[in-house]
Amino acid sequence: MRTSQIRLLAGGAVLALAAAGCGGGSSGGGGGGASSPGVTKTSITIGSTQPLTGVAAPGYSEIAPAAKAYFDFINSNGGINGRQIIYKYVDDGYDPSKTVTQTKKLILTDKVFAIFNALGTPTHEQVVDFLNQQKVPDLFVASGCLCWDDKAKHPYTFGWQTDYTVEGKILGDYIKKNFAGKKIAYFYQNDDFGQDGIKGLDMEIPSSQVVTKQAYQVGNIDIKSQAQKLAASKADLVVSFSVPAYTALLKLNLLKLGYNPKLAVSNVGSDPITLSGLLEAFAKQGGAKVNGNQLIQGIITDGYISSPADPSNSWIQLFKQIHDKYIAKLPFDGNVLYGMAVAYTFAEALKAAGANPTRNGIVKAIENGLPQGPGTVPFRFSSSSHAGFTGAQIGVITGDAIKLTGTPQTTDDGSGPITPSTATQPTAPSNGIPPS
Amino acid sequence: MFRFVNLALGGVSNGMIYAAVALSLVMIWRSTRIVNFAAGGMLMFTTFIGWDLVQVHNVNYWAALAVATLSGLIIGGVAERVLVRPVETGPPLNPVIVTLGLLIALEALAGMIWGNSQSHSYPPAYDFRGYTAGSHHLFFAPNDLFIVITVAAIVVLLYLLFQRTALGLRMRAAAFNPEVSRLLGVRVGRLLTLGWAVSAAVGAVAGVLAAGTSTGYVQPTGPFDALLVYGFTAAVIGGLDSPAGAVVGGLSLGLLLSWADSYIDNNIEPMYALVILVAVLMVRPNGLFARAAARRV
Amino acid sequence: MADDELRLQPENPMDRASQAPRTASSTDRYGVLSRSTLLRHTLFAVVGILLLWLMVKSFSASTNQELQLIPAYICAAIGLTLLVGLSGQISLGHGAFMMVGAYTFALLWPKWQLHPNLTIIGAFAAAVVVSAVAGAIVGVAAARLRGPYLAGATLALAVGLPSMTQNEKLSSHLKGSQGLSVPSAPQPHGFDFVQWPLFIGLICCVVLLWFTANLMRSRVGRSMRAVRDDEVAASLSGLSVPGVQVLAFVVSAGWAGLGGALLALANSNASPGAFSVQLSLTLLAAVVIGGLGSLSGAVVGSVFVVMLTNYWAQDLTNALSISSGKVANNLPLLIYGVLLALAMLVAPGGIVGSVRRLIALARPAR
């Protein structure tokens, strides 16, 4: 009976065989018992989705290796409470559809204890409901979206970096004071990242000064038309909430049009070494070598952790040592600092979770508050807030790094005032491990 | 009005790049009656080779361009001899699938060698800052002039090759009537391979030029897929049989896209190409220049 | 010289089915089952669903998670193999039809969450219908295009349609690159949260297989084959060639739309990144590698493609001690490319065709 029904069965059998062949690796049976998955007496496994490829990879692909370097450093000194930290990060290409599959794999197949520092606003928004449904701690999301601070809907999710609206307010305040009466234009990523940032800017910059707002879509690297409109607006300053690749594209397209306004860029898109790298090829002409770095001098931005421009800072010294030992091939830039700083915060949280960490336990530990570590402003973690750093400090790109100026400011997402931070940054622990 | 003209200027260099890709496709169609869907992959790969030399090994731009072109010759020739020759005769579906397979394989190889990260940018040959005419800023830069001149030179060279040399005559004969040509002693197989090699070399130059524009990041997928579609559209506009049509098609596509990007929306640019492609195919299925080509032969 | 029309040589497994029906004496052993195609197919569909239910329940959560994408690919592959194998028209743009279905599903179903497990049927149906309409539009244009022109036009569709989500006006509804969120289907008693979407997908596959198997055996299927093999003869015998070709596109696109909806369900998300040119090319690879024109080829090819991309590639690179992520990421694509080219050169029947040939060789000559 050579009919397609046999094929149907054959297809099903093939499916079964194929699946059985691959199901051998991981054992069946869900996580049982009182202890959380991913924790053993000697280790704790955490997972993350990162843009190791794709449009967000320039710069950001260094963050996870830097965090892992810090964990390796801790592991070589005995770990936290006797446990080695195993950090498993996978690539989602900044593509929301891949983020979901990869996250589910981390939870179901790799059975991680928690998701740590998952990167991206559009990407992580797709999995945050799932993670909270499954009661998996979703710690220190690498994004400044306001959406991570929602204890009612997402009790297991915590932010870490200064959120975009706070950043927008602080940048906007600086612009208001230093560019009074001048024409301002916005350039932003057309999703919650850019839109949250614009919200903050609008709270400070008078709308009469804003001459145009141009948005870009992450999938499309042709921003000629937006650049033309920015140039036509003849703005004196362009504020950009963009990832590094698009900051570079913006600069290039504006140059091509012979338009050279002042630029202010969000912290996430302004790392000098990353930008120079992206721009360098274009500054190279017909064989002559031009320093791409020259194109970014004077860009206004902000920061909330110490900067490599200050080598006497105790945290910079600590992290540089770790960098030189474990990831010497990567540049010592803002992305590497970010990775190590957030890893340090996780180590603080793990220590606070005690000798027998559980998923609920680590959540409670963070809600009790964490010391600010390498941050220049304190955290906002509490039983009512899951947001991270409370503010930022204005900086200007000088040479290869961001030179922080003025004093760190703190504010909230709403109409609260911008006030100077009262807390001071602690000194880095001499052994590099968070003190108890 | 000025904006209209300025946008047209801005579309010229892109249009010439599309024309070059279209020429590459037309050459292969004329010789083997196959659309080389792998053209996008080939030119991407050769551009990566050029990029590797320029950015990683700091080789001179011109030397890298020469190497890229040479590698195009090799890749095109090998592809024809090894992959396409066995399916040249037979059902027309087969070469489509073979060239698609080659496209996918090339994209994968490029990703394996150079990674899929999008931080690779290719330097332009000349200044990319536009000329100024009085107080107006033109959307046309020295690098754009270089692109126009280069593609025009390619067109002239190809014309001379095909119309004025004995080799070109043999190539045309081999494409027009392989059986009779074989009888007359023409090494049809070798000439078909040469046709593919030259076509891929033209594509290689187009790829390097495209990468040097300010929207050109070199990556295994993405912009080069779109470039293939635009080149195909340009070739279809002019008629797959006509090199002159390829140039006209490329230029018109460049202009049309530039206007559409600015006046309508630049995010949906590939859809304009689709609309133009379908419109042309519905009205003149064999392209605008079809009659002229038929008469010439 | 070869003309511009795309045709397959009759190295096509489906042709065996179109040969004269067997005589009563040799098939009466199975009675009514051998005479009624519909009944046979239905019986096997029911048995299939039961077997799949058993399978889904017995596999571990992580295995079920691994299998999630397979039903989506199978549905689209069935559509594509119907179009290319049965009606002889090439489409390099099936990813675009999947996208239409996915977005339709993602726009409608989250709003119908009152009885999600019932309304999901309606949402799937909507996805099929809207994609079928898209297929009709493309099919009408395609009926006038032949060979490489059709291939090029559908490639342009595959490249162009995802960019529509970036349009300023549409992006407020379609949410640009971020895409639309799709909630999970609440699992009924007896299933966990990974088993249920997988089971839904597998049921859809069985339904599509049933439908398409019947279609292939019907008059519609025969007219498609007739148009594929010789348009002039078909038209002389009274068939409306454009009508048949458009119908093939309509059905094929509708099935791809269902595949897209399943993809959106599995990914909990409908975004343009999932529907790139790579998807269209991967589908074509799945269909060709599995066996063009054959339903089991579509199934086998889809399983192969999904398992290779998600799991075997990593295992293979680990086994070869290559630690580079670049290699692991791109290995599946390289393999597809090589297999696609090889398939045309060496084994045009794909996996299923080659297996059949081997079986025929192994069997003693009559």
Short mmCIF file of N, CA, C and O in Angstrom, two decimals, chain B residues 180-216:
data_model
loop_
_atom_site.label_atom_id
_atom_site.label_comp_id
_atom_site.label_asym_id
_atom_site.label_seq_id
_atom_site.Cartn_x
_atom_site.Cartn_y
_atom_site.Cartn_z
N VAL B 180 26.18 24.75 -33.00
CA VAL B 180 26.87 25.15 -34.22
C VAL B 180 28.27 25.64 -33.92
O VAL B 180 29.23 25.34 -34.64
N SER B 181 28.41 26.37 -32.83
CA SER B 181 29.73 26.88 -32.48
C SER B 181 30.71 25.75 -32.25
O SER B 181 31.86 25.79 -32.67
N ARG B 182 30.22 24.70 -31.56
CA ARG B 182 31.11 23.56 -31.32
C ARG B 182 31.57 22.97 -32.63
O ARG B 182 32.73 22.61 -32.81
N LEU B 183 30.62 22.88 -33.55
CA LEU B 183 30.99 22.33 -34.85
C LEU B 183 32.05 23.17 -35.52
O LEU B 183 32.87 22.67 -36.28
N LEU B 184 32.00 24.47 -35.27
CA LEU B 184 32.97 25.36 -35.89
C LEU B 184 34.26 25.45 -35.09
O LEU B 184 35.11 26.28 -35.39
N GLY B 185 34.39 24.63 -34.07
CA GLY B 185 35.66 24.58 -33.35
C GLY B 185 35.76 25.51 -32.16
O GLY B 185 36.82 25.68 -31.57
N VAL B 186 34.66 26.10 -31.78
CA VAL B 186 34.70 26.99 -30.62
C VAL B 186 34.61 26.15 -29.35
O VAL B 186 33.78 25.26 -29.24
N ARG B 187 35.49 26.42 -28.39
CA ARG B 187 35.47 25.65 -27.14
C ARG B 187 34.40 26.24 -26.25
O ARG B 187 34.66 27.11 -25.43
N VAL B 188 33.19 25.73 -26.47
CA VAL B 188 32.04 26.35 -25.82
C VAL B 188 32.18 26.32 -24.30
O VAL B 188 31.96 27.31 -23.61
N GLY B 189 32.54 25.15 -23.79
CA GLY B 189 32.61 25.01 -22.34
C GLY B 189 33.54 26.04 -21.72
O GLY B 189 33.18 26.72 -20.76
N ARG B 190 34.74 26.16 -22.30
CA ARG B 190 35.71 27.09 -21.72
C ARG B 190 35.18 28.51 -21.74
O ARG B 190 35.41 29.29 -20.83
N LEU B 191 34.47 28.84 -22.82
CA LEU B 191 34.00 30.22 -22.93
C LEU B 191 32.87 30.49 -21.96
O LEU B 191 32.75 31.61 -21.45
N LEU B 192 32.04 29.50 -21.71
CA LEU B 192 31.00 29.71 -20.71
C LEU B 192 31.64 29.96 -19.36
O LEU B 192 31.21 30.82 -18.59
N THR B 193 32.66 29.16 -19.04
CA THR B 193 33.35 29.38 -17.77
C THR B 193 33.91 30.80 -17.71
O THR B 193 33.80 31.49 -16.70
N LEU B 194 34.51 31.22 -18.83
CA LEU B 194 35.06 32.57 -18.85
C LEU B 194 33.97 33.61 -18.66
O LEU B 194 34.15 34.61 -17.96
N GLY B 195 32.82 33.35 -19.27
CA GLY B 195 31.71 34.29 -19.11
C GLY B 195 31.31 34.45 -17.66
O GLY B 195 31.12 35.57 -17.16
N TRP B 196 31.21 33.34 -16.94
CA TRP B 196 30.87 33.41 -15.54
C TRP B 196 31.97 34.10 -14.75
O TRP B 196 31.70 34.86 -13.81
N ALA B 197 33.21 33.82 -15.13
CA ALA B 197 34.32 34.43 -14.39
C ALA B 197 34.29 35.95 -14.52
O ALA B 197 34.39 36.68 -13.53
N VAL B 198 34.12 36.41 -15.76
CA VAL B 198 34.10 37.87 -15.96
C VAL B 198 32.90 38.48 -15.24
O VAL B 198 33.00 39.54 -14.61
N SER B 199 31.78 37.79 -15.31
CA SER B 199 30.58 38.31 -14.65
C SER B 199 30.81 38.46 -13.15
O SER B 199 30.44 39.47 -12.55
N ALA B 200 31.43 37.45 -12.56
CA ALA B 200 31.66 37.53 -11.11
C ALA B 200 32.68 38.62 -10.80
O ALA B 200 32.60 39.26 -9.75
N ALA B 201 33.62 38.85 -11.69
CA ALA B 201 34.60 39.92 -11.46
C ALA B 201 33.91 41.27 -11.46
O ALA B 201 34.19 42.14 -10.63
N VAL B 202 32.99 41.46 -12.41
CA VAL B 202 32.22 42.71 -12.45
C VAL B 202 31.45 42.87 -11.15
O VAL B 202 31.39 43.94 -10.54
N GLY B 203 30.83 41.77 -10.70
CA GLY B 203 30.09 41.81 -9.45
C GLY B 203 30.98 42.17 -8.28
O GLY B 203 30.59 42.91 -7.38
N ALA B 204 32.22 41.66 -8.30
CA ALA B 204 33.14 41.94 -7.20
C ALA B 204 33.41 43.44 -7.10
O ALA B 204 33.39 44.02 -6.01
N VAL B 205 33.63 44.06 -8.25
CA VAL B 205 33.87 45.51 -8.23
C VAL B 205 32.64 46.23 -7.68
O VAL B 205 32.73 47.14 -6.85
N ALA B 206 31.46 45.79 -8.14
CA ALA B 206 30.22 46.42 -7.66
C ALA B 206 30.11 46.30 -6.15
O ALA B 206 29.71 47.24 -5.46
N GLY B 207 30.48 45.14 -5.63
CA GLY B 207 30.38 44.92 -4.19
C GLY B 207 31.29 45.84 -3.41
O GLY B 207 30.89 46.44 -2.41
N VAL B 208 32.53 45.98 -3.89
CA VAL B 208 33.47 46.87 -3.18
C VAL B 208 32.98 48.31 -3.23
O VAL B 208 33.03 49.04 -2.24
N LEU B 209 32.48 48.72 -4.39
CA LEU B 209 31.96 50.09 -4.50
C LEU B 209 30.79 50.29 -3.55
O LEU B 209 30.68 51.31 -2.87
N ALA B 210 29.89 49.30 -3.50
CA ALA B 210 28.71 49.43 -2.65
C ALA B 210 29.11 49.52 -1.19
O ALA B 210 28.53 50.28 -0.41
N ALA B 211 30.11 48.72 -0.82
CA ALA B 211 30.51 48.70 0.59
C ALA B 211 31.07 50.03 1.03
O ALA B 211 30.99 50.40 2.20
N GLY B 212 31.64 50.77 0.09
CA GLY B 212 32.25 52.03 0.49
C GLY B 212 31.28 53.19 0.62
O GLY B 212 31.67 54.27 1.00
N THR B 213 30.03 52.96 0.31
CA THR B 213 29.07 54.05 0.49
C THR B 213 28.71 54.15 1.96
O THR B 213 28.92 53.23 2.72
N SER B 214 28.12 55.23 2.34
CA SER B 214 27.94 55.44 3.78
C SER B 214 26.90 54.54 4.40
O SER B 214 26.74 54.52 5.60
N THR B 215 26.14 53.81 3.60
CA THR B 215 25.24 52.85 4.23
C THR B 215 25.83 51.46 4.15
O THR B 215 25.17 50.50 4.46
N GLY B 216 27.09 51.36 3.71
CA GLY B 216 27.62 50.03 3.52
C GLY B 216 28.37 49.47 4.70
O GLY B 216 29.52 49.77 4.92
#
